Coordinates of N, CA, C and O in Angstrom, one line a residue:
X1 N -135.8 1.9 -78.2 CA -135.7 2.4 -79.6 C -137.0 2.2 -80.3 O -137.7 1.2 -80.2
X2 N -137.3 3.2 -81.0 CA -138.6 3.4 -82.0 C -138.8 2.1 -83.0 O -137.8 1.9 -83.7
X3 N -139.5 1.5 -83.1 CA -140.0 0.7 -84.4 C -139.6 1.7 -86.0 O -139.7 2.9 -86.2
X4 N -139.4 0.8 -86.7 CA -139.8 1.9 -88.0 C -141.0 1.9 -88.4 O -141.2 2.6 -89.4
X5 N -142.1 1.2 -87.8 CA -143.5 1.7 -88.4 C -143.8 3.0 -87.4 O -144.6 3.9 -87.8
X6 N -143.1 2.8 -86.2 CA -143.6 4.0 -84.9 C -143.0 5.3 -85.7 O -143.6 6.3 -85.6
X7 N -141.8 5.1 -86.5 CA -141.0 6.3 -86.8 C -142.0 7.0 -88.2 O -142.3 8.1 -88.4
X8 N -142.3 5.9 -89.0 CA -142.9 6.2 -90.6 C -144.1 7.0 -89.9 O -144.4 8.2 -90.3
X9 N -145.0 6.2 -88.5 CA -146.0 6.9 -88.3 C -146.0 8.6 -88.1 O -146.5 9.5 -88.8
X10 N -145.1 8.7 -87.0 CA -144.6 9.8 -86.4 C -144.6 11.0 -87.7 O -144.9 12.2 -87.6
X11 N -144.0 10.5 -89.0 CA -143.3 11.3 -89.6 C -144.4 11.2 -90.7 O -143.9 11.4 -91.8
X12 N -145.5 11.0 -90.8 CA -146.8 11.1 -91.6 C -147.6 12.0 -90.7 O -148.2 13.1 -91.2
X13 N -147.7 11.5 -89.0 CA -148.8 12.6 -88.5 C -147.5 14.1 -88.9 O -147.8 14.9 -89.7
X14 N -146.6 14.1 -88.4 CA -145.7 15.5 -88.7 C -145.9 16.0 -90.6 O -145.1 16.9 -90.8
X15 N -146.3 15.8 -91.3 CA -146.9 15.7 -92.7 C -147.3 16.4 -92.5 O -147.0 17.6 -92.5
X16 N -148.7 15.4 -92.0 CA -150.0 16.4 -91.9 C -150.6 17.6 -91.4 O -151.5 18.3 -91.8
X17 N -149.5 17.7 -89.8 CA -150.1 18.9 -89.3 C -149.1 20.0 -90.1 O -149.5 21.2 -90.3
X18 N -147.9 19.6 -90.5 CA -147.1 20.6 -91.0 C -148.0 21.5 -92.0 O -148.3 22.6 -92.0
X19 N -148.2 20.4 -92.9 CA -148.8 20.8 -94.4 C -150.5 22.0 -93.4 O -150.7 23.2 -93.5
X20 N -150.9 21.3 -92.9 CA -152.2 22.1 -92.7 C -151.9 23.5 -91.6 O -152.9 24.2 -91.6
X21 N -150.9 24.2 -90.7 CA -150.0 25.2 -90.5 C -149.3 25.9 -91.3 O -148.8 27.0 -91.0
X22 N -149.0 25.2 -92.5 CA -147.7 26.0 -93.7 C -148.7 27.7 -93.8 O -148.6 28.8 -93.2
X23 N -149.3 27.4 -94.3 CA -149.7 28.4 -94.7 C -150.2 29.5 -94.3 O -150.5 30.4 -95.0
X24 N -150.5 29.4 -92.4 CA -150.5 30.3 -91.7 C -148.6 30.4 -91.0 O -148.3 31.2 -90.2
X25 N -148.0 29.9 -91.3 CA -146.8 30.1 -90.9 C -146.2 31.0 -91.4 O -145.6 31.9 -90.9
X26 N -146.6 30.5 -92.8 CA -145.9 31.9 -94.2 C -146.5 33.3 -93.5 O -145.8 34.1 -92.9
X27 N -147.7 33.5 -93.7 CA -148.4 34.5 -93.3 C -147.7 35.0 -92.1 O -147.5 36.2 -91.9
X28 N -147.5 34.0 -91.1 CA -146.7 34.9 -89.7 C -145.4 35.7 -89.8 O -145.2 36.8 -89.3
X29 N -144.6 35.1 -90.4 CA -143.4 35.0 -90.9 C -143.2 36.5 -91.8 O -142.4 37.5 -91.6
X30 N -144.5 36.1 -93.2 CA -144.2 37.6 -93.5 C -144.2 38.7 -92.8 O -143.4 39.5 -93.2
X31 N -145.2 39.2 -91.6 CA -145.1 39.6 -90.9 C -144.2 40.2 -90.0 O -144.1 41.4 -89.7
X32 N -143.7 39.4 -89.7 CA -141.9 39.1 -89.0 C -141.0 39.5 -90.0 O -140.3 40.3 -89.4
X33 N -140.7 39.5 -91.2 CA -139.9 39.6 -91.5 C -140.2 40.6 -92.8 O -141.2 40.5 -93.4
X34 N -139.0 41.8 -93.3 CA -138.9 42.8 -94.5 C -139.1 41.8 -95.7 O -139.9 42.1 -96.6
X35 N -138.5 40.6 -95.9 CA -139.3 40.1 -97.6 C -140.1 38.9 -97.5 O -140.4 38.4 -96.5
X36 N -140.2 38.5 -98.9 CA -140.8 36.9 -98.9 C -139.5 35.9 -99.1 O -139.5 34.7 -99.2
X37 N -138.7 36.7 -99.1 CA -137.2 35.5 -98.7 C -137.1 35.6 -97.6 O -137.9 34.7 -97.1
X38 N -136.5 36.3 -96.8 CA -136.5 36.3 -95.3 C -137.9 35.3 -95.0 O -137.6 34.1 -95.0
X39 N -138.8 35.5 -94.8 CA -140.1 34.7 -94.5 C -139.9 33.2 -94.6 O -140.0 32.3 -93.8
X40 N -139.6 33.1 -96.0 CA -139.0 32.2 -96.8 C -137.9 31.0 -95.7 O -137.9 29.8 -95.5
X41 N -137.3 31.8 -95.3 CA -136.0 31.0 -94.5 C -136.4 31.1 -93.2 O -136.0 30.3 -92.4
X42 N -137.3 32.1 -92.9 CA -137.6 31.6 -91.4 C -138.6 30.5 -91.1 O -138.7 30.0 -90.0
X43 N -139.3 30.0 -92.3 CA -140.5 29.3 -92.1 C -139.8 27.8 -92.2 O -140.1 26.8 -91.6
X44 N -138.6 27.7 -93.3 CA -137.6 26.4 -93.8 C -137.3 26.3 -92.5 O -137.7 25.2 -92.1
X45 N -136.7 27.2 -91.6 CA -136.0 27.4 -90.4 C -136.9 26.4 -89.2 O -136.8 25.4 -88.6
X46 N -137.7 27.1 -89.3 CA -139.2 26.8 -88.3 C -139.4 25.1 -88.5 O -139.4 24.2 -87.6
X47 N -139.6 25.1 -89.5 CA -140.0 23.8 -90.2 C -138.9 22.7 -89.9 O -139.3 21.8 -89.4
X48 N -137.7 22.7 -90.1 CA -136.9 21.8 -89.5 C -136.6 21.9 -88.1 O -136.4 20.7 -87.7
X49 N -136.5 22.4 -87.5 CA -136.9 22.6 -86.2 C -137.4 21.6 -85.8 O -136.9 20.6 -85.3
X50 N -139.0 22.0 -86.1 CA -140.2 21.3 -85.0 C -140.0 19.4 -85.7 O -140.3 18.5 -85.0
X51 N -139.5 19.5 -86.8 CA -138.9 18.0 -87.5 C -138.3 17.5 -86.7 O -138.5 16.3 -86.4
X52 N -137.3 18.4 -86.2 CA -136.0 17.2 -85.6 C -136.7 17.6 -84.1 O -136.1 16.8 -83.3
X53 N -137.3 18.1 -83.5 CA -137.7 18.1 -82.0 C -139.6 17.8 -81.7 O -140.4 18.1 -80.8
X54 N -139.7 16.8 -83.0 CA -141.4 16.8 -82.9 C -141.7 15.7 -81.5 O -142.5 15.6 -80.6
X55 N -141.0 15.2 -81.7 CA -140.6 14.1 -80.6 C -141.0 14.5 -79.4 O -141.7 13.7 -78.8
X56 N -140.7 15.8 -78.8 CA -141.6 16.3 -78.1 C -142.6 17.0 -78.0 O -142.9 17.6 -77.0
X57 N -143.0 16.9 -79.1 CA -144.3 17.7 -79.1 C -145.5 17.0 -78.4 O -145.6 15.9 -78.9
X58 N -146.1 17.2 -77.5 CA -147.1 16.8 -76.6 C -148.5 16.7 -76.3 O -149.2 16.3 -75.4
X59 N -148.5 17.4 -77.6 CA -150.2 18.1 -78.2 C -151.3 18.5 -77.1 O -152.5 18.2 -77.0
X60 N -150.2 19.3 -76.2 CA -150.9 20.1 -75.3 C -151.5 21.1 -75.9 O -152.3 21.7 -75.2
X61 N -151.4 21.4 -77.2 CA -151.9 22.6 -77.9 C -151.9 22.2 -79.2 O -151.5 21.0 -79.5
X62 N -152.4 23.2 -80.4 CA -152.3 22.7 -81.4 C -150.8 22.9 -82.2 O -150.0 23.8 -81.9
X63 N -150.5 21.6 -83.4 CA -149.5 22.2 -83.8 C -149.1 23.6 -84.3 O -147.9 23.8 -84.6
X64 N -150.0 24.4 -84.4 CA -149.7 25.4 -85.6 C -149.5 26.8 -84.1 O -149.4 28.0 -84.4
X65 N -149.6 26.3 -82.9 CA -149.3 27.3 -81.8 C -147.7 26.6 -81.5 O -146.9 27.3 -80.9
X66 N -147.5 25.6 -81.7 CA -146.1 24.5 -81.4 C -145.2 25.5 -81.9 O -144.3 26.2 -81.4
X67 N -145.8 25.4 -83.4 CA -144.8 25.7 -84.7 C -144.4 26.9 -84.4 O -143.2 27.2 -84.3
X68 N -145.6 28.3 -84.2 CA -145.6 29.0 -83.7 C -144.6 29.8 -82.9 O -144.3 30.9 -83.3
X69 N -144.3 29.4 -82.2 CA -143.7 29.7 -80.8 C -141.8 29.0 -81.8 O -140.7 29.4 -81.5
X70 N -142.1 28.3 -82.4 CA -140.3 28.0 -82.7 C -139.8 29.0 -83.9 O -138.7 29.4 -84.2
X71 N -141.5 29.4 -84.5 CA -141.4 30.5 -85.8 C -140.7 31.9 -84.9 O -139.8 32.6 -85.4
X72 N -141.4 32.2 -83.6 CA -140.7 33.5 -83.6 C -139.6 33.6 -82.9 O -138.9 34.7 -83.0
X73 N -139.2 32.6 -82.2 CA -137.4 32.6 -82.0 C -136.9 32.2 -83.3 O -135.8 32.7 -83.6
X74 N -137.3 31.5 -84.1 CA -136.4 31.2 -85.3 C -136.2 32.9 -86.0 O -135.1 33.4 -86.3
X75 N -137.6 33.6 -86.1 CA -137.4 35.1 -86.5 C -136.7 35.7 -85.6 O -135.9 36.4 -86.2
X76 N -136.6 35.9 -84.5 CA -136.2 36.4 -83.6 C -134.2 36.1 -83.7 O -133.4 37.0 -83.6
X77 N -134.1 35.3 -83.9 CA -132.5 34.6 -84.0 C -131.9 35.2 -85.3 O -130.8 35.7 -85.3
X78 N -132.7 35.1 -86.6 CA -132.7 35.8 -87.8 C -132.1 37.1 -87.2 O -130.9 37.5 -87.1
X79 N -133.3 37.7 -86.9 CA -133.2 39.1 -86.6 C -131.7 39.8 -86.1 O -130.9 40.6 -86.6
X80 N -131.7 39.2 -84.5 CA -129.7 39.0 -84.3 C -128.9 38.7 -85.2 O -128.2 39.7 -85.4
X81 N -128.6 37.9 -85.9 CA -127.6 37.6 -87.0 C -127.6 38.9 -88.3 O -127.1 38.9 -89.4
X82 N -128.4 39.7 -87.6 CA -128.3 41.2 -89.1 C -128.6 40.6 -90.2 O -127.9 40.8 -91.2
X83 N -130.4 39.4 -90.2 CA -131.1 39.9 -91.5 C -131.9 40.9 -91.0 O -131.7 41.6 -90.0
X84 N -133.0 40.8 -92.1 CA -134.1 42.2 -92.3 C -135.3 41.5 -91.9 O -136.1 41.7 -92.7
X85 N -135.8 40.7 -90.7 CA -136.7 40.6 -89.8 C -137.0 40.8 -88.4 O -136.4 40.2 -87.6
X86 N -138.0 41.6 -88.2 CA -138.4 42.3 -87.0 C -138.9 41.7 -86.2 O -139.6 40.7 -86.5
X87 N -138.8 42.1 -85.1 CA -138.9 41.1 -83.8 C -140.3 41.3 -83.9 O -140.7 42.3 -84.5
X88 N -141.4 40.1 -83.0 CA -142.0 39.9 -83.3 C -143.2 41.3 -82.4 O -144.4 41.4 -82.6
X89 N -142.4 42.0 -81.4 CA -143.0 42.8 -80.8 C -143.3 44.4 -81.4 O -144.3 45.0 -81.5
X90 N -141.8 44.7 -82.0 CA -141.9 45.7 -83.0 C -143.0 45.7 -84.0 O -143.6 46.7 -84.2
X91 N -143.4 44.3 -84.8 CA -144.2 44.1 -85.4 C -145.3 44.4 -85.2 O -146.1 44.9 -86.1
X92 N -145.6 44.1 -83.5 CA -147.4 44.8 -83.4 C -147.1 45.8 -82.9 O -148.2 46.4 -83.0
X93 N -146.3 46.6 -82.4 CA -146.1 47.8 -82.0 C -146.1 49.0 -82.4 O -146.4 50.0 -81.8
X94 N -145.7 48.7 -84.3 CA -145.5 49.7 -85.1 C -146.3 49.1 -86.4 O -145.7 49.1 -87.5
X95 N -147.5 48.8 -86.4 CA -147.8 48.3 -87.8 C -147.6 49.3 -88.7 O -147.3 49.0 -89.9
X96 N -147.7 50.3 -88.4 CA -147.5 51.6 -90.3 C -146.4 51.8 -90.6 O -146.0 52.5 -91.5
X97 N -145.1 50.7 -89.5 CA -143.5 50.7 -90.4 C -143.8 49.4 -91.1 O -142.7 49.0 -91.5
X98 N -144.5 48.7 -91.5 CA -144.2 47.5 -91.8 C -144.1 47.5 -93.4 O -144.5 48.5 -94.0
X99 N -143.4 46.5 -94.1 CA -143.3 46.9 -95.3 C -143.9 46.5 -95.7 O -144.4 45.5 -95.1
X100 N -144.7 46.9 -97.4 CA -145.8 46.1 -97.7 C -145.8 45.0 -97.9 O -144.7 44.3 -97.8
X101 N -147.0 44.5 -98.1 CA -147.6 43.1 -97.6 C -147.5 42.4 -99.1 O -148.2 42.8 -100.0
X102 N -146.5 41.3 -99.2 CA -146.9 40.7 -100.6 C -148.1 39.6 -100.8 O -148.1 38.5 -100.2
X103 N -149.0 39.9 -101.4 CA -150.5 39.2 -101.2 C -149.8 37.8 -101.9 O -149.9 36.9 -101.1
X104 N -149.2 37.5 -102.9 CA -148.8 36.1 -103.4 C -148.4 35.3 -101.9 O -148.3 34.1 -102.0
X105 N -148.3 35.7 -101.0 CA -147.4 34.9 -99.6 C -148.7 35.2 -98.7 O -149.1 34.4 -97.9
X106 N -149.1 35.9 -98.8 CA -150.6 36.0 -97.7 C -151.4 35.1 -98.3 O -151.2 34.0 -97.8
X107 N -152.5 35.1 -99.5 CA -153.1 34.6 -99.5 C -153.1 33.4 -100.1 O -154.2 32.7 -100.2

């Protein structure tokens, strides 16, 4: 069983890389998905995710390719349940369907 300083640690480095990925996450996300809600809930989505399964993260890579890869099945799962985000292949497939881009969530 973990120490609680092993756990406080754990959950300060997961802080840090979170906080320093948020913001290309959003950007992926919008991407993936028709609004800045949808994006919105895939990134919340994403984000608890890699929380409750950081445990194995292995830092074979960086977090924000970790996160990455849970962002587009989290979009991808979205997408099956009939919201309004596009798989992540459609996305590069068809960029001139995409809807416009809200710059407040990009930049």
């Amino acid at each position: 069983m973990q120490s609680e300083h092993d756990i406080s640690r754990r959950k300060k480095d997961f802080e840090a890389a979170a906080e320093g990925a948020y913001p290309a996450l959003v950007r992926a996300a919008t991407v993936l998905c028709w609004s800045r809600a949808d994006a919105e809930d895939v990134v919340q989505e994403t984000m608890l995710r890699a929380f409750k399964s950081y445990g194995a993260f292995r830092g074979d890579s960086s977090f924000f390719t970790w996160a990455y890869a849970i962002l587009t099945r989290a979009a991808q799962a979205a997408n099956q349940a009939h919201t309004k985000c596009l798989s992540s292949d459609y996305a590069l497939s068809q960029p001139q369907q995409l809807p416009p881009v809200d710059w407040a969530v990009v930049l």
